[in-house]
Coordinates of N, CA and C and ligand atoms in Angstrom, one line a residue:
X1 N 1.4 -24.6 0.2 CA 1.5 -23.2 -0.4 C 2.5 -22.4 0.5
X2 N 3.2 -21.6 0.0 CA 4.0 -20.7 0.9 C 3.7 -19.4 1.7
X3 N 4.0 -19.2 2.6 CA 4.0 -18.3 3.2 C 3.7 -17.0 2.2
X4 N 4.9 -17.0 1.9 CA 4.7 -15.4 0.8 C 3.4 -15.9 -0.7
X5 N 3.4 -16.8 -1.0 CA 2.0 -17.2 -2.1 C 0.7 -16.9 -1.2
X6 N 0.3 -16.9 -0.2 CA -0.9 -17.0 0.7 C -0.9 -15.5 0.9
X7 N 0.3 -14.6 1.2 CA 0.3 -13.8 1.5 C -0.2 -13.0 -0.1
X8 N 0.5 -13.1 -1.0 CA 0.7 -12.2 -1.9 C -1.3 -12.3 -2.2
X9 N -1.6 -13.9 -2.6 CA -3.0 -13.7 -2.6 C -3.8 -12.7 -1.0
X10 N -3.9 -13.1 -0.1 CA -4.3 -12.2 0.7 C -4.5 -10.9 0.7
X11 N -3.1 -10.2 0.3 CA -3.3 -9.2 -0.1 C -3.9 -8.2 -1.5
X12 N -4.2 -9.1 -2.3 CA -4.7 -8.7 -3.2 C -6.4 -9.0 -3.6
X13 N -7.1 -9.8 -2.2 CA -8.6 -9.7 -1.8 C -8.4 -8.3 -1.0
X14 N -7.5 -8.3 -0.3 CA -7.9 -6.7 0.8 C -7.9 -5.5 -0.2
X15 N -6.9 -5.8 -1.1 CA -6.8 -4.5 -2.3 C -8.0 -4.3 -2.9
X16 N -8.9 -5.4 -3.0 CA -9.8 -4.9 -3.7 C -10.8 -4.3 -2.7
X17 N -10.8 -4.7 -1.5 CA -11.8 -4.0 -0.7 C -11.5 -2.4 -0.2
X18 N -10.1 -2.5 -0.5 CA -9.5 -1.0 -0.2 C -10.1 -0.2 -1.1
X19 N -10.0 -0.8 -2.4 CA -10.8 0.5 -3.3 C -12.1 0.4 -3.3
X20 N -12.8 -0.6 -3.1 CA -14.0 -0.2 -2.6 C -14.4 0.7 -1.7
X21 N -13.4 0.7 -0.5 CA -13.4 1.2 0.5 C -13.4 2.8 0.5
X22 N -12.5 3.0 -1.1 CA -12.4 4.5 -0.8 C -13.8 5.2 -1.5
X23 N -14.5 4.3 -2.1 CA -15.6 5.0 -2.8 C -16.2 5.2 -1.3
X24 N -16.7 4.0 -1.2 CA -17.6 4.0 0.4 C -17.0 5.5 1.5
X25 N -15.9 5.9 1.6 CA -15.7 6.6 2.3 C -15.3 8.4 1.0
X26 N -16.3 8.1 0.1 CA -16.5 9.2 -1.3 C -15.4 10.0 -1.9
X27 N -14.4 9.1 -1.8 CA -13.1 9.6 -2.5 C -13.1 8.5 -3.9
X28 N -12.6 8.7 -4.9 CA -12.1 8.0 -6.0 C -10.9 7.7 -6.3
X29 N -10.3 6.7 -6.8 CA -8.7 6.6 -7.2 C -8.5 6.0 -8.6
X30 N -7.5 6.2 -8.6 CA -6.7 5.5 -9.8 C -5.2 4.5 -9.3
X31 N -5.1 3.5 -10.0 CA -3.8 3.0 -9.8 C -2.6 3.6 -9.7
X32 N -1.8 3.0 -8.9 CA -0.5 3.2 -9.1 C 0.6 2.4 -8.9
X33 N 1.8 2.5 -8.6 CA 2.4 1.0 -8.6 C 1.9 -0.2 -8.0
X34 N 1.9 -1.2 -8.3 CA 1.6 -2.6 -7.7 C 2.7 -3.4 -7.7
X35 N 3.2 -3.8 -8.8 CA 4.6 -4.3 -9.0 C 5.7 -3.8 -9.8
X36 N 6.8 -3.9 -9.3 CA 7.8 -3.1 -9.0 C 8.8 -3.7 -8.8
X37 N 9.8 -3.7 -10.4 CA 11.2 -4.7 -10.3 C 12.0 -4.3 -9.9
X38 N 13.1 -5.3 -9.2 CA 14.5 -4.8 -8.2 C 14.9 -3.9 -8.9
X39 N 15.0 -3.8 -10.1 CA 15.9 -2.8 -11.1 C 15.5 -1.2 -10.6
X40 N 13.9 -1.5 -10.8 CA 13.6 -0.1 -10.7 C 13.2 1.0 -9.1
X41 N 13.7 -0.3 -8.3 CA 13.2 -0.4 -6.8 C 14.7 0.1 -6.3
X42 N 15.8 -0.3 -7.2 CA 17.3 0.6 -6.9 C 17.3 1.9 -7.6
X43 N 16.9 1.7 -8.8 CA 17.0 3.3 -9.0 C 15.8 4.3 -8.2
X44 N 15.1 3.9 -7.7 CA 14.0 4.9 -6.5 C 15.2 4.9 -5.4
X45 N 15.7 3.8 -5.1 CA 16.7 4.4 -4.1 C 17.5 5.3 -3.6
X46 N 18.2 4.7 -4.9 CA 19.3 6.1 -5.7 C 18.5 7.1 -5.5
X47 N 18.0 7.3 -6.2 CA 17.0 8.8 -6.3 C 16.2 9.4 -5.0
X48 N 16.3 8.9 -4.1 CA 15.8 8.9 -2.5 C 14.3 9.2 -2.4
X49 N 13.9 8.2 -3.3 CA 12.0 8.4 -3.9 C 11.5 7.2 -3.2
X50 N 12.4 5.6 -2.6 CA 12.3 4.8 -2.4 C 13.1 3.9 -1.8
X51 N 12.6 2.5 -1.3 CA 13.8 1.7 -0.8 C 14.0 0.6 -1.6
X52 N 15.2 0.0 -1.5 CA 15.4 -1.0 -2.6 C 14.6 -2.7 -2.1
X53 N 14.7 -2.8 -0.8 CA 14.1 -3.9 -0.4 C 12.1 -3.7 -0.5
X54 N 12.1 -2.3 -1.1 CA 10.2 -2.5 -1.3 C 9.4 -3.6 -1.8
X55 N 8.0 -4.0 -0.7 CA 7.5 -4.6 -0.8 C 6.8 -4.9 -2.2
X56 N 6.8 -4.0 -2.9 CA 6.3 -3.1 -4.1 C 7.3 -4.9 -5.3
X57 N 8.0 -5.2 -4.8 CA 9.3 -6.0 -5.4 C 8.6 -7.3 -5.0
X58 N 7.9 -7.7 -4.0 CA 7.4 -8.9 -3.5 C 5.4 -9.0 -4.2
X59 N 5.5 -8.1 -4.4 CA 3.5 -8.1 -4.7 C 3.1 -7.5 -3.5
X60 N 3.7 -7.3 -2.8 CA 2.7 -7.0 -1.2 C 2.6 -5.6 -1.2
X61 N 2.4 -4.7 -2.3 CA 1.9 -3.3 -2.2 C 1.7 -2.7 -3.4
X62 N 0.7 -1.8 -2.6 CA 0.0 -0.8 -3.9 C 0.0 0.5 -3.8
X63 N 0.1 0.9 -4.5 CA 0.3 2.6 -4.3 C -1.1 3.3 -5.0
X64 N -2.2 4.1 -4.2 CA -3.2 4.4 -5.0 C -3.2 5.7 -4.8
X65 N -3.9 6.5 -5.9 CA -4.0 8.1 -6.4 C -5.5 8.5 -5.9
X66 N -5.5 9.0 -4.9 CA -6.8 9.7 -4.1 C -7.4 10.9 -5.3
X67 N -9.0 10.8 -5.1 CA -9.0 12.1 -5.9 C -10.6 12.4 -4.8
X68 N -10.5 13.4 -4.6 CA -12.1 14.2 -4.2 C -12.2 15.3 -5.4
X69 N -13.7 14.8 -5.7 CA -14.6 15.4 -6.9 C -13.5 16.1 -7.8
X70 N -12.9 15.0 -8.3 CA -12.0 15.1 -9.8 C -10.4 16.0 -9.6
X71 N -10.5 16.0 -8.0 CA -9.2 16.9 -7.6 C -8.2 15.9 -7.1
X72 N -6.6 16.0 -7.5 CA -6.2 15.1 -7.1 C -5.8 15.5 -5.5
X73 N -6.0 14.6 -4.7 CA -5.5 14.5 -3.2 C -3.5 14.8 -3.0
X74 N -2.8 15.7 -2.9 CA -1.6 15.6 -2.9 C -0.8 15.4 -1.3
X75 N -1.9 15.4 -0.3 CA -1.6 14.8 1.1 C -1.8 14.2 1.7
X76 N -2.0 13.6 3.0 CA -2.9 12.9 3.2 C -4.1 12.4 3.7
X77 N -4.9 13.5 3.2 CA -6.6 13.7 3.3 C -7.0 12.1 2.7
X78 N -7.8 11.7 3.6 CA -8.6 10.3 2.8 C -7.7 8.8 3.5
X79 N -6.8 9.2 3.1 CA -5.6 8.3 3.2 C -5.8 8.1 4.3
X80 N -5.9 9.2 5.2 CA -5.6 8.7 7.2 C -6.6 7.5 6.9
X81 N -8.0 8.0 7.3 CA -9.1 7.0 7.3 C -8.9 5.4 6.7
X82 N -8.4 5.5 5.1 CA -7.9 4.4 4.7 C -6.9 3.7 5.5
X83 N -6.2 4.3 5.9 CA -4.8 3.1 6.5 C -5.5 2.9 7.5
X84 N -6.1 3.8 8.6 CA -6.8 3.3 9.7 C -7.4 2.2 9.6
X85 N -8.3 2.0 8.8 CA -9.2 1.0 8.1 C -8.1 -0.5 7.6
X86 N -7.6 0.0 6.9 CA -6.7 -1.2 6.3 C -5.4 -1.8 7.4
X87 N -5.3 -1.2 8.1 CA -4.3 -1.8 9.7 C -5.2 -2.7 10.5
X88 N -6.6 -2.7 10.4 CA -7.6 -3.1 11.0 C -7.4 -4.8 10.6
X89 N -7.5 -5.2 9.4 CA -7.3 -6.2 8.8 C -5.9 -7.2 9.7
X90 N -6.5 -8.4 9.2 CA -5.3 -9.2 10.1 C -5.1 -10.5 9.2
X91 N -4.1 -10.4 8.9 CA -3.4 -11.6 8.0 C -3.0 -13.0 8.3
X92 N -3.5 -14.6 7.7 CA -3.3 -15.5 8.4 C -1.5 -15.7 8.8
X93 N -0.7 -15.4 8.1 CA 0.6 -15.8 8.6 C 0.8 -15.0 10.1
X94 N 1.3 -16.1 11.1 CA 1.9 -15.1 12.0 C 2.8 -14.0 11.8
X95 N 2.9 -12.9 12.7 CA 3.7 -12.2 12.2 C 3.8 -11.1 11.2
X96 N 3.0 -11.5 10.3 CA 2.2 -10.8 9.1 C 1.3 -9.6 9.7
X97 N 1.6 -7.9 8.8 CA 0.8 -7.3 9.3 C 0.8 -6.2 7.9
X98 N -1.2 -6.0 8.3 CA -1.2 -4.8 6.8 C -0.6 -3.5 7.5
X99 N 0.1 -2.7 6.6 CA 0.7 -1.4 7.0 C 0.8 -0.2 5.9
X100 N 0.4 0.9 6.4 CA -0.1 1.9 5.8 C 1.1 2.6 5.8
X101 N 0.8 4.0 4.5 CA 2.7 4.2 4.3 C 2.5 5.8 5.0
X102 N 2.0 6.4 5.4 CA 1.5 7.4 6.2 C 2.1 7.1 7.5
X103 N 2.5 6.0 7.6 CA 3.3 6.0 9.2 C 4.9 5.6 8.8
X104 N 5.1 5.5 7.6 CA 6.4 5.5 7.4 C 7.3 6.8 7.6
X105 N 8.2 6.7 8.3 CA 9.5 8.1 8.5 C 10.2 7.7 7.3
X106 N 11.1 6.8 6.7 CA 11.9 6.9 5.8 C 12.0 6.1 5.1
X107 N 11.9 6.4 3.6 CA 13.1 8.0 3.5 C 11.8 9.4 3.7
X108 N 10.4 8.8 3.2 CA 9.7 9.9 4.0 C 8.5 9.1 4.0
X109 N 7.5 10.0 4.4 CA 6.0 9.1 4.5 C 5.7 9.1 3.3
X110 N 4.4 8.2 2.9 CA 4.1 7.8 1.2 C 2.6 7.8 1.6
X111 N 1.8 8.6 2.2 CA 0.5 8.1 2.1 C -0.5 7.3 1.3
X112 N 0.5 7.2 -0.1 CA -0.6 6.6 -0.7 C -0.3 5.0 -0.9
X113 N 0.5 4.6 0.0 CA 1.0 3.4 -0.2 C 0.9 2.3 0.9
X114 N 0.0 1.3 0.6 CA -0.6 0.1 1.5 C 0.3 -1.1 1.2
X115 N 0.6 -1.7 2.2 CA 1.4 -3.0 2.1 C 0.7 -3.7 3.0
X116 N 1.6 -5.3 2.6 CA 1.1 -6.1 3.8 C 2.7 -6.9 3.8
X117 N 3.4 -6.7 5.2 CA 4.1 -7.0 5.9 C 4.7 -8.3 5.9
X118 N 5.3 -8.9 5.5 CA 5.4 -10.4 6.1 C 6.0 -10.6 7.3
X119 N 6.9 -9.5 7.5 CA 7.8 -9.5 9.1 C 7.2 -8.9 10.2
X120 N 6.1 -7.7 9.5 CA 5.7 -7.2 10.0 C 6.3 -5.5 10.2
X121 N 7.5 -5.8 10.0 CA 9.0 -4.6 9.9 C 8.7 -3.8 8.4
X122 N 8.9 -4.2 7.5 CA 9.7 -3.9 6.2 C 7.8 -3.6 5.8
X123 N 7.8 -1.7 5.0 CA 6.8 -1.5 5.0 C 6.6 -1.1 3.2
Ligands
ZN201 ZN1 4.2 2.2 -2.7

């Protein structure tokens, strides 16, 4: 099996624990991107909403909608605790690392967006 096949599964057992996770810590969500074609990963670029090499393009990220008691979360309340939580996790490929989008600089931070790394770089 490949590298990125072990990975893509991997990451999508931690995804489910993430949303578990956010009940457990009494926030609720809704989906948001998961996958995400080169096509539309260049026009977020363009549009300076996104990067073109996103992991969002490989399966290795999700993007989830925080809500406290039916309000949507528009920063990142909830989220800290989540990425904290979900960086914690450790992936069998070397090198591999889960990464939370709240510590991204650019093109800006994304809090609501969890990846898992294959370089460990590209978030
Ligand atoms: Zn995302």
């Amino acid at each position: 099996m490949s590298d990125l096949l072990t990975l893509q599964m991997e990451f999508m057992q931690a995804a489910a624990l993430l949303i578990q996770k956010v009940k457990e810590l009494g926030y609720d969500c809704t989906g948001g991107d998961l996958f995400r074609s080169p096509q539309q990963a260049a026009q977020n670029a363009a549009d300076g909403t996104g990067v073109t090499n996103s992991l969002h393009c490989d399966r290795l990220a999700i993007d989830l909608n925080l809500f406290k008691d039916g309000q949507y979360i528009t920063d990142d309340t909830g989220h800290r605790d989540l990425g904290a939580w979900w960086k914690t996790l450790t992936p069998s490929v070397p090198g591999a690392q889960f990464k939370w989008g709240g510590d991204i600089v650019h093109p800006r931070a994304d809090p609501n967006h969890y990846s898992l790394s294959p370089d460990g770089v590209r978030a």
